[in-house]
C-alpha atoms as one frame of an Amber mdcrd trajectory, in Angstrom:
protein
   0.034   0.050   0.431   1.855   3.085  -1.289   0.191   5.449   0.512   0.974
   5.719   4.395  -2.159   7.604   5.772  -5.537   7.956   5.097  -7.485  10.206
   2.470 -10.782  10.552   1.864 -10.516   8.669  -1.147 -10.205   5.543   1.051
 -13.912   6.052   1.374 -14.935   6.665  -2.067 -15.829   3.364  -2.681 -13.672
   3.495  -5.489 -10.226   1.881  -6.486  -8.483   2.686  -3.087 -11.388   1.992
  -1.077 -10.971  -1.842  -2.933  -7.446  -1.358  -2.296  -7.959  -0.526   1.394
  -9.958  -3.859   2.243  -8.402  -5.878  -0.013  -4.978  -4.879   1.243  -5.139
  -4.849   4.600  -9.204  -5.911   6.003  -9.679  -8.970   4.079  -6.054 -10.156
   4.615  -6.594  -9.643   8.722 -10.370 -10.928   8.519 -10.246 -13.904   6.122
 -12.334 -16.027   5.764 -14.943 -18.054   3.278 -17.803 -15.333   4.452 -16.434
 -12.150   4.253 -14.688 -13.145   1.033 -17.774 -12.448  -1.665 -17.450  -8.818
  -0.096 -21.187  -8.199  -0.213 -23.066  -6.309   1.961 -24.186  -8.713   3.985
 -23.158 -12.149   5.206 -25.765 -14.770   4.368 -25.389 -17.966   6.780 -27.393
 -20.641   8.183 -28.129 -22.818  11.341 -28.969 -26.113  11.278 -29.590 -28.198
  14.627 -31.658 -30.766  16.065 -31.357 -29.444  19.601 -34.672 -29.916  21.361
 -35.947 -27.204  22.746 -34.022 -25.048  19.841 -31.593 -23.244  20.402 -31.603
 -18.865  19.808 -30.191 -16.671  17.927 -28.418 -13.206  19.887 -28.402 -10.155
  18.195 -26.343  -6.794  19.403 -24.856  -3.638  18.364 -21.889  -1.410  20.242
 -20.081   1.996  19.095 -16.524   2.644  20.125 -15.129   5.992  20.879 -12.908
   5.827  23.478 -10.079   8.460  23.777  -6.838   7.747  23.441  -7.125   5.086
  20.580  -4.249   3.390  22.614  -3.859   2.418  26.093  -2.220   0.221  28.875
  -4.163  -3.369  28.159  -5.745  -2.652  24.672  -6.730  -0.546  21.929 -10.083
   0.756  20.149 -10.132  -2.386  18.376  -9.618  -5.002  20.853 -12.456  -2.935
  22.898 -14.312  -3.136  19.931 -14.207  -6.830  19.531 -14.563  -7.907  23.202
 -17.209  -5.566  24.141 -19.784  -6.553  21.423 -18.272 -10.389  22.424 -19.523
  -9.444  25.722 -23.018  -7.971  25.128 -23.495 -11.705  23.904 -22.242 -13.331
  26.654 -24.325 -11.702  29.030 -27.050 -12.862  27.206 -25.582 -16.279  28.029
 -25.168 -16.760  23.849 -22.072 -18.545  22.014 -20.643 -15.293  19.759 -20.528
 -16.802  16.171 -20.156 -13.891  13.958 -19.041  -9.789  14.308 -19.624  -6.904
  11.896 -16.931  -4.050  11.922 -17.459  -0.640  10.224 -14.951   2.082  10.695
 -15.565   5.841  10.425 -12.044   7.399  10.163 -10.921  11.007   9.902  -8.459
  12.115   7.133  -5.211  11.904   8.284  -4.765   8.934  10.356  -1.468   6.922
  10.032  -1.855   3.903   8.409   0.357   2.157  10.590  -1.880   3.390  13.172
  -4.993   2.131  10.975  -2.840  -1.335  10.528  -2.599  -1.810  14.446  -5.888
  -1.890  15.469  -7.292  -4.000  12.894  -4.636  -6.561  13.391  -5.445  -6.310
  17.021  -9.046  -6.786  16.169  -8.199  -9.776  13.733  -6.114 -11.752  16.777
  -8.065 -10.772  19.480 -11.105 -12.643  17.269  -8.951 -15.692  16.333  -8.277
 -15.895  20.000 -12.123 -16.021  21.326 -13.272 -17.995  18.182 -15.036 -15.459
  16.334 -15.314 -14.370  12.961 -15.814 -10.928  11.730 -17.807 -10.939   8.226
 -18.944  -8.012   7.355 -18.173  -4.698   7.464 -18.017  -0.810   6.274 -15.381
   1.710   5.805 -16.016   5.488   5.693 -13.484   8.322   5.949 -14.579  11.799
   7.457 -12.186  15.187   6.543  -9.915  16.053   8.930 -11.404  17.912  12.106
 -14.414  15.838  11.541 -13.828  13.346  13.444 -11.246  11.985  16.012  -8.922
   9.605  14.192 -11.301   6.797  14.244 -14.413   5.209  15.856 -15.803   1.498
  15.335 -19.152   0.321  15.332 -19.286  -3.838  15.981 -22.096  -5.944  15.715
 -22.758  -9.341  16.585 -24.758 -12.166  16.395 -24.617 -15.893  18.667 -26.623
 -18.661  19.211 -28.202 -18.924  22.753 -28.458 -22.930  23.598 -31.645 -24.045
  24.749 -32.801 -23.905  28.443 -30.649 -20.523  29.144 -32.517 -17.767  30.134
 -30.620 -14.928  32.158 -32.843 -11.758  33.308 -32.764  -9.589  35.924 -36.453
 -10.015  36.837 -35.138 -13.685  37.839 -34.061 -12.151  40.801 -34.933 -13.514
  44.084 -34.522 -12.427  47.459 -31.709 -13.986  49.715 -29.859 -14.709  45.863
 -26.458 -13.606  45.943 -24.096 -11.201  43.988 -20.528 -12.164  42.478 -18.131
  -9.804  40.613 -15.836 -12.172  38.246 -12.553  -9.913  39.730 -10.620  -6.562
  40.776 -13.127  -3.557  39.216 -11.662  -0.385  37.829  -8.991  -1.515  35.993
  -9.999  -0.277  32.382 -11.303   2.892  33.580  -7.993   3.704  35.415  -5.945
   2.621  32.544  -7.488   5.317  30.077  -7.782   8.014  32.220  -3.832   7.737
  33.225  -3.068   7.530  29.677  -5.175  10.223  29.301  -3.781  12.778  31.643
  -0.515  11.624  31.147  -0.775  10.173  34.649   2.667   8.431  35.627   1.827
   5.799  38.589   4.018   3.490  40.474   2.700   0.820  39.377   0.958   0.567
  36.186  -2.782  -0.419  35.833  -3.568  -1.768  32.694  -7.134  -2.301  31.176
  -9.030  -5.494  32.093 -10.021  -5.785  27.674 -11.222  -9.167  27.347 -13.748
 -11.436  26.083 -16.090 -13.551  28.593 -18.083 -15.943  26.584 -15.770 -18.627
  27.662 -15.814 -17.854  31.490 -20.325 -17.676  31.041 -20.072 -20.803  29.532
 -18.643 -22.187  32.509 -20.454 -20.901  35.065 -23.616 -22.098  32.772 -22.379
 -25.469  33.156 -24.054 -25.275  37.021 -27.283 -25.743  35.435 -30.124 -23.225
  36.983 -28.026 -21.659  39.260 -27.484 -18.213  37.011 -30.180 -15.712  37.305
 -28.600 -12.710  35.619 -25.445 -11.711  34.106 -24.398  -8.263  33.358 -21.037
  -6.538  32.048 -20.427  -3.389  34.410 -18.994  -1.436  31.689 -19.915   2.578
  31.674 -21.095   3.427  34.993 -19.497   0.282  36.969 -20.862  -2.171  39.921
 -22.882   0.486  41.240 -24.909   1.900  37.828 -25.208  -2.359  36.941 -26.478
  -2.848  40.464 -29.027   0.033  40.333 -29.658  -1.420  36.652 -30.676  -5.155
  38.286 -32.940  -3.929  40.969 -35.015  -1.473  38.993 -35.493  -4.892  36.445
 -35.933  -6.827  38.938 -38.404  -4.267  41.192 -35.776  -5.730  44.466 -33.365
  -4.292  46.403 -29.712  -5.205  46.432 -26.929  -4.594  49.030 -23.284  -4.749
  48.357 -19.959  -5.170  50.948 -17.770  -2.775  50.457 -14.792  -4.358  51.491
 -15.846  -7.341  49.447 -15.594  -5.708  46.089 -12.141  -6.523  44.759 -10.399
  -3.010  44.189  -6.628  -3.303  43.118  -4.440  -0.910  45.883  -3.464   1.004
  42.877  -6.667   1.898  41.513  -7.988   2.750  44.718  -4.790   4.999  45.522
  -5.525   6.079  42.373  -9.557   7.255  42.638  -8.355   9.065  46.033  -5.888
  10.791  44.269  -8.358  12.054  41.641 -11.704  12.026  43.629 -13.041   9.408
  41.818 -15.400   5.754  43.089 -14.148   2.565  42.139 -17.540   1.243  42.625
 -18.437   3.720  39.563 -15.438   3.229  37.104 -15.604   1.395  33.848 -14.601
  -2.267  33.196 -14.033  -3.880  30.125 -13.678  -7.815  31.058 -15.614  -8.622
  34.106 -18.890  -9.906  34.937 -21.755  -9.191  37.193 -23.656 -12.384  38.426
 -26.867 -13.137  40.434 -26.881 -16.743  41.235 -29.021 -18.827  43.361 -27.433
 -19.013  47.038 -27.472 -22.647  46.915 -25.146 -22.835  44.164 -23.279 -19.626
  44.551 -19.966 -21.813  45.820 -19.909 -24.106  43.015 -20.491 -20.897  40.535
 -17.321 -19.513  42.775 -15.574 -22.515  41.921 -16.136 -22.729  38.513 -15.607
 -19.043  38.035 -12.153 -19.827  40.155 -10.938 -22.435  37.436 -10.495 -19.715
  34.529  -8.402 -17.130  34.859 -10.349 -14.338  33.897 -12.255 -15.228  37.537
  -9.546 -15.691  39.707 -10.619 -13.415  41.665 -14.379 -13.808  41.505 -16.076
 -12.982  44.890 -19.891 -12.890  46.185 -19.971  -8.982  46.643 -23.663  -8.619
  48.361 -27.096 -10.388  48.051 -30.698  -9.428  46.544 -33.253  -7.635  49.631
 -37.010  -8.007  49.589 -36.392  -3.821  50.962 -35.944  -1.189  50.038 -37.557
  -2.268  46.503 -35.482  -0.995  43.191 -32.337   0.590  45.594 -28.965  -0.301
  46.105 -27.613   0.325  49.308 -23.393  -0.058  50.354 -22.195  -1.838  53.942
 -19.055   0.321  54.038 -15.660  -0.575  55.252 -16.334   0.741  59.242 -20.005
  -0.530  59.030 -22.531   2.094  57.614 -25.048   1.807  55.156 -25.739   4.658
  52.514 -27.610   4.309  49.065 -25.537   3.761  46.269 -27.371   5.337  43.194
 -26.927   5.514  39.505 -23.988   7.319  38.209 -25.609  10.726  37.026 -23.336
  12.539  34.267 -19.973  11.578  32.770 -17.593  10.465  35.273 -15.017   9.697
  32.501 -15.833  10.889  29.142 -15.226   8.664  26.178 -14.279   5.911  28.205
 -15.225   3.089  25.855
């Protein structure tokens, strides 16, 4: 590829567009469904299972700034985020789309790094990027690159996850340290030098979910606590279920360096974004089995029970603080850290 930066003509649909697709995207994402370069990928799912499996379909856009950060980049984020959105519905991710809005002037080296990062992450997760789109906007009309990914997955018969299934007495589990992604991006953005650097936790969670769902009937609800963090996710669960939730501050895994950075910046780790963690509500009598299954997966080794579902107060989340007080843990208002995913 002779030009080493993206030009408006790369998004024209003409020669340079085809050159970009053929020499970069097609090579990186190479598979039989993408190869025809149709506007859509058409595929069938044949199954003799009873009850029949269902499809899950999701989409999300990624505008993180900066586009490269410790532990990942916008490409890793786009693939993992959509995989995780599928996984939280109990789906095995199958196919992704990838649409790029690229600002004129973005270095070709940067774009190649992002695309190869996406290809590597998708391959490691066992999913395929099978369709996509590329647009280029004028210099100053974007912020380097925005990515939209959509995904389709299959939900096996018998799997039903919903906050509406939560009942008083159920336990709340988080899969590991919270706040890593938020602090990693914030430190990179602001040029903050940390004595012990924090890397984003960006990771696909579908394999971890698969192991959790092997404990039949135990898991009632799942969500990845991205924007708004653990506190916002629990408030969403409380609103959907109609029940209350209580979380014990000392039980929530938080790295010391993240806690220190939060104290310095005036942030609350319970509201920080995560891109490789999940929150689960599980039946009390199965919680130990689910926890054991999670800890066998490297992405769930620090899993912990952090709270439980309450009958009262309805639709509210309480925080039991480290000193034994209890206060309302409200949903995030405003934007604690913009452009975080």
